[in-house]
CSV table of C-alpha atoms in Angstrom, one decimal:
chain,number,residue,atom,x,y,z
A,10,UNK,CA,-2.6,-1.6,6.2
A,11,UNK,CA,-3.8,-0.9,2.7
A,12,UNK,CA,-1.8,2.2,2.5
A,13,UNK,CA,1.2,0.4,4.2
A,14,UNK,CA,1.1,-2.3,1.5
A,15,UNK,CA,1.2,0.3,-1.3
A,16,UNK,CA,4.0,2.2,0.4
A,17,UNK,CA,6.1,-0.9,1.0
A,18,UNK,CA,5.8,-1.9,-2.6
A,19,UNK,CA,6.6,1.7,-3.7
A,20,UNK,CA,9.8,1.7,-1.8
A,21,UNK,CA,10.9,-1.6,-3.4
A,22,UNK,CA,10.0,-0.4,-6.9
A,23,UNK,CA,11.7,2.9,-6.3
A,24,UNK,CA,14.9,1.1,-5.5
A,25,UNK,CA,14.6,-0.7,-8.8
A,26,UNK,CA,14.0,2.5,-10.7
A,27,UNK,CA,16.8,4.3,-8.9
A,28,UNK,CA,19.3,1.8,-10.3
A,29,UNK,CA,18.6,2.9,-13.8
A,30,UNK,CA,17.6,6.6,-13.8
A,31,UNK,CA,17.6,9.8,-11.8
A,32,UNK,CA,14.0,10.4,-10.7
A,33,UNK,CA,12.2,12.4,-8.0
A,34,UNK,CA,9.2,11.9,-5.9
A,35,UNK,CA,7.1,14.9,-4.9
A,36,UNK,CA,10.1,17.2,-4.7
A,37,UNK,CA,12.5,14.6,-3.2
A,38,UNK,CA,15.4,13.6,-5.5
A,39,UNK,CA,15.6,9.8,-5.1
A,40,UNK,CA,19.3,10.1,-6.0
A,41,UNK,CA,19.9,11.7,-2.6
A,42,UNK,CA,17.9,9.1,-0.7
A,43,UNK,CA,19.9,6.4,1.2
A,44,UNK,CA,18.0,3.4,-0.1
A,45,UNK,CA,20.5,1.0,1.5
A,46,UNK,CA,19.3,2.2,4.8
A,47,UNK,CA,15.7,2.7,3.7
A,48,UNK,CA,15.1,-0.7,2.2
A,49,UNK,CA,16.0,-2.2,5.6
A,50,UNK,CA,12.6,-1.1,6.7
A,51,UNK,CA,10.8,-3.2,4.1
A,52,UNK,CA,9.8,-6.5,5.7
A,53,UNK,CA,11.4,-9.7,4.4
A,54,UNK,CA,7.9,-10.8,3.2
A,55,UNK,CA,7.7,-7.9,0.8
A,56,UNK,CA,11.2,-8.3,-0.4
A,57,UNK,CA,10.6,-12.0,-1.1
A,58,UNK,CA,7.3,-11.1,-2.8
A,59,UNK,CA,9.1,-8.6,-5.1
A,60,UNK,CA,12.1,-10.9,-5.9
A,61,UNK,CA,9.7,-13.7,-6.9
A,62,UNK,CA,8.0,-11.5,-9.4
A,63,UNK,CA,8.8,-12.0,-13.0
A,64,UNK,CA,10.3,-9.1,-15.1
A,65,UNK,CA,6.9,-8.7,-16.8
A,66,UNK,CA,5.1,-8.5,-13.5
A,67,UNK,CA,7.6,-5.9,-12.2
A,68,UNK,CA,7.1,-3.9,-15.5
A,69,UNK,CA,3.3,-4.0,-15.0
A,70,UNK,CA,3.6,-2.4,-11.6
A,71,UNK,CA,5.9,0.3,-12.9
A,72,UNK,CA,3.8,0.8,-16.1
A,73,UNK,CA,0.6,1.0,-14.1
A,74,UNK,CA,2.0,3.6,-11.8
A,75,UNK,CA,3.3,5.7,-14.7
A,76,UNK,CA,0.0,5.3,-16.6
A,77,UNK,CA,-2.0,6.7,-13.6
A,78,UNK,CA,0.5,9.5,-13.2
A,79,UNK,CA,0.1,10.4,-16.8
A,80,UNK,CA,-3.7,10.4,-16.3
A,81,UNK,CA,-3.3,12.9,-13.6
A,82,UNK,CA,-1.1,15.2,-15.7
A,83,UNK,CA,-3.4,15.0,-18.7
A,84,UNK,CA,-6.8,15.2,-17.0
A,85,UNK,CA,-5.9,16.8,-13.7
A,86,UNK,CA,-7.6,14.0,-11.8
A,87,UNK,CA,-8.1,10.2,-11.6
A,88,UNK,CA,-11.4,8.3,-11.7
A,89,UNK,CA,-12.2,5.0,-10.2
A,90,UNK,CA,-12.5,3.6,-13.8
A,91,UNK,CA,-8.9,4.7,-14.4
A,92,UNK,CA,-7.7,2.7,-11.5
A,93,UNK,CA,-9.9,-0.3,-12.2
A,94,UNK,CA,-8.8,-0.4,-15.9
A,95,UNK,CA,-5.1,-0.7,-14.7
A,96,UNK,CA,-6.0,-3.4,-12.2
A,97,UNK,CA,-7.8,-5.4,-14.8
A,98,UNK,CA,-4.5,-5.7,-16.7
A,99,UNK,CA,-3.0,-7.6,-13.8
A,100,UNK,CA,-1.9,-11.1,-14.8
A,101,UNK,CA,-3.5,-14.0,-12.9
A,102,UNK,CA,-0.1,-15.2,-11.7
A,103,UNK,CA,0.6,-11.8,-10.0
A,104,UNK,CA,-2.9,-11.9,-8.5
A,105,UNK,CA,-2.0,-15.4,-7.0
A,106,UNK,CA,1.3,-13.9,-5.6
A,107,UNK,CA,-0.6,-11.0,-3.9
A,108,UNK,CA,-2.9,-13.6,-2.3
A,109,UNK,CA,0.1,-15.6,-1.2
A,110,UNK,CA,1.5,-12.5,0.4
A,111,UNK,CA,-1.6,-11.9,2.4
A,112,UNK,CA,-1.6,-15.5,3.5
A,113,UNK,CA,2.0,-15.1,4.6
A,114,UNK,CA,1.1,-12.0,6.6
A,115,UNK,CA,-1.9,-13.9,8.1
A,116,UNK,CA,0.4,-16.5,9.4
A,117,UNK,CA,1.8,-13.9,11.9
A,118,UNK,CA,-1.6,-13.4,13.5
A,119,UNK,CA,-0.5,-15.1,16.7
A,120,UNK,CA,1.7,-12.0,17.4
A,121,UNK,CA,-1.3,-9.6,17.2
A,122,UNK,CA,-3.6,-8.6,19.9
A,123,UNK,CA,-7.3,-9.6,19.6
A,124,UNK,CA,-8.2,-6.0,18.5
A,125,UNK,CA,-5.4,-5.9,15.9
A,126,UNK,CA,-6.4,-9.4,14.6
A,127,UNK,CA,-9.9,-8.2,14.0
A,128,UNK,CA,-8.7,-5.1,12.0
A,129,UNK,CA,-6.2,-7.2,10.1
A,130,UNK,CA,-8.8,-9.8,9.0
A,131,UNK,CA,-11.1,-7.0,7.8
A,132,UNK,CA,-8.3,-5.5,5.7
A,133,UNK,CA,-7.4,-8.9,4.3
A,134,UNK,CA,-11.0,-9.7,3.4
A,135,UNK,CA,-11.2,-6.3,1.7
A,136,UNK,CA,-8.2,-7.1,-0.5
A,137,UNK,CA,-9.3,-10.6,-1.3
A,138,UNK,CA,-12.6,-9.3,-2.7
A,139,UNK,CA,-10.6,-7.0,-5.0
A,140,UNK,CA,-8.2,-9.8,-6.1
A,141,UNK,CA,-11.2,-12.2,-6.7
A,142,UNK,CA,-12.8,-9.5,-8.8
A,143,UNK,CA,-9.7,-9.2,-10.9
A,144,UNK,CA,-9.4,-13.0,-11.3
A,145,UNK,CA,-13.0,-13.4,-12.3
A,146,UNK,CA,-12.8,-10.3,-14.6
A,147,UNK,CA,-15.9,-8.9,-12.8
A,148,UNK,CA,-14.1,-5.9,-11.3
A,149,UNK,CA,-16.0,-2.8,-12.4
A,150,UNK,CA,-17.2,0.4,-10.8
A,151,UNK,CA,-20.7,-1.1,-10.9
A,152,UNK,CA,-19.6,-4.4,-9.2
A,153,UNK,CA,-17.7,-2.5,-6.5
A,154,UNK,CA,-20.3,0.1,-5.7
A,155,UNK,CA,-18.1,3.1,-5.2
A,156,UNK,CA,-20.1,4.6,-2.4
A,157,UNK,CA,-19.9,1.3,-0.4
A,158,UNK,CA,-16.2,1.1,-1.2
A,159,UNK,CA,-15.6,4.6,0.1
A,160,UNK,CA,-17.5,3.8,3.3
A,161,UNK,CA,-15.5,0.5,3.7
A,162,UNK,CA,-12.2,2.2,3.4
A,163,UNK,CA,-13.2,5.0,5.8
A,164,UNK,CA,-14.4,2.5,8.3
A,165,UNK,CA,-11.3,0.4,8.1
A,166,UNK,CA,-9.1,3.6,8.6
A,167,UNK,CA,-11.3,4.5,11.6
A,168,UNK,CA,-11.0,1.0,13.0
A,169,UNK,CA,-7.2,1.3,12.9
A,170,UNK,CA,-7.1,4.7,14.4
A,171,UNK,CA,-9.4,3.5,17.2
A,172,UNK,CA,-7.1,0.7,18.2
A,173,UNK,CA,-5.1,1.1,21.4
A,174,UNK,CA,-1.3,1.8,21.4
A,175,UNK,CA,-0.8,-1.8,22.4
A,176,UNK,CA,-2.9,-3.1,19.5
A,177,UNK,CA,-1.0,-1.0,16.9
A,178,UNK,CA,2.3,-1.8,18.4
A,179,UNK,CA,1.5,-5.5,18.0
A,180,UNK,CA,1.7,-5.0,14.2
A,181,UNK,CA,5.3,-4.0,14.9
A,182,UNK,CA,6.0,-7.3,16.6
A,183,UNK,CA,4.7,-9.1,13.6
A,184,UNK,CA,6.8,-6.9,11.2
A,185,UNK,CA,9.7,-5.7,13.5
A,186,UNK,CA,11.5,-3.6,10.9
A,187,UNK,CA,8.5,-1.3,11.0
A,188,UNK,CA,8.1,-1.1,14.7
A,189,UNK,CA,8.5,2.6,14.5
A,190,UNK,CA,5.8,2.9,11.9
A,191,UNK,CA,2.5,1.4,12.9
A,192,UNK,CA,1.9,3.6,16.0
A,193,UNK,CA,3.9,6.6,14.7
A,194,UNK,CA,2.0,9.9,15.2
A,195,UNK,CA,2.9,11.1,11.7
A,196,UNK,CA,1.4,7.9,10.2
A,197,UNK,CA,-1.7,8.2,12.3
A,198,UNK,CA,-2.1,11.9,11.4
A,199,UNK,CA,-1.9,11.0,7.8
A,200,UNK,CA,-4.6,8.3,7.8
A,201,UNK,CA,-6.9,10.5,10.0
A,202,UNK,CA,-7.3,12.6,6.9
A,203,UNK,CA,-9.3,9.9,5.2
A,204,UNK,CA,-12.9,11.0,5.1
A,205,UNK,CA,-16.0,9.1,4.1
A,206,UNK,CA,-16.1,11.2,0.9
A,207,UNK,CA,-12.4,11.2,0.1
A,208,UNK,CA,-11.6,11.2,-3.6
A,209,UNK,CA,-8.8,9.3,-5.3
A,210,UNK,CA,-6.8,12.5,-5.3
A,211,UNK,CA,-7.2,12.7,-1.5
A,212,UNK,CA,-5.9,9.1,-1.2
A,213,UNK,CA,-3.0,9.9,-3.5
A,214,UNK,CA,-2.1,12.9,-1.3
A,215,UNK,CA,-2.2,10.8,1.8
A,216,UNK,CA,-0.1,8.1,0.2
A,217,UNK,CA,2.4,10.7,-1.0
A,218,UNK,CA,2.6,12.2,2.5
A,219,UNK,CA,3.4,8.8,4.0
A,220,UNK,CA,5.9,7.9,1.4
A,221,UNK,CA,7.7,11.2,1.8
A,222,UNK,CA,8.1,10.5,5.4
A,223,UNK,CA,9.6,7.1,4.6
A,224,UNK,CA,12.0,8.7,2.1
A,225,UNK,CA,13.1,11.2,4.7
A,226,UNK,CA,13.9,8.4,7.1
A,227,UNK,CA,11.1,9.4,9.6
A,228,UNK,CA,10.2,5.8,10.3
A,229,UNK,CA,13.7,4.5,10.5
A,230,UNK,CA,14.6,2.6,13.7
A,231,UNK,CA,18.0,4.3,14.3
């Protein structure tokens, strides 16, 4: 789910960027991507979230992404401090909107199986800890404990992988535009690459792999 949220927001932001400039993503020219079809995959909850963001908040997301990309180009890698430094710049209003987004998703719990609910609640709690750290300005590599963070993310990925097909498909009932995503073998194969010692670069590669499949239309319903 964590990777899914990032991918969904990436698609929406990519549409915004595409209106103004020719850009590419990992070898795929966004100019050639049918965003009209692709954006239909993004759940209404995420579209509403994005539309309710201020111009400054949208610019923050794009600038943060560009800053991290530049870090990779300059240093050849990212550190957890690099990521946390960008998160610390997030405005309190945007933090509140992310919290509201999770609350909106939580309202769909009745459509999930018991197994899916358990995993969703663990993911939601994980994100709320991060958001609370940003709000209280206590988010640091020391406060997070990177080893514990890696273990937590790995365990969450394993919990999702270990769900039954019925469990994973219930996420598609909650977010029907993505009914071909949550139990798709390509998505599952990507998150199976998450290891307990995965680096930030590993997570970026996994995210890029999933986003590329989105851009290719792999998860489209038609």
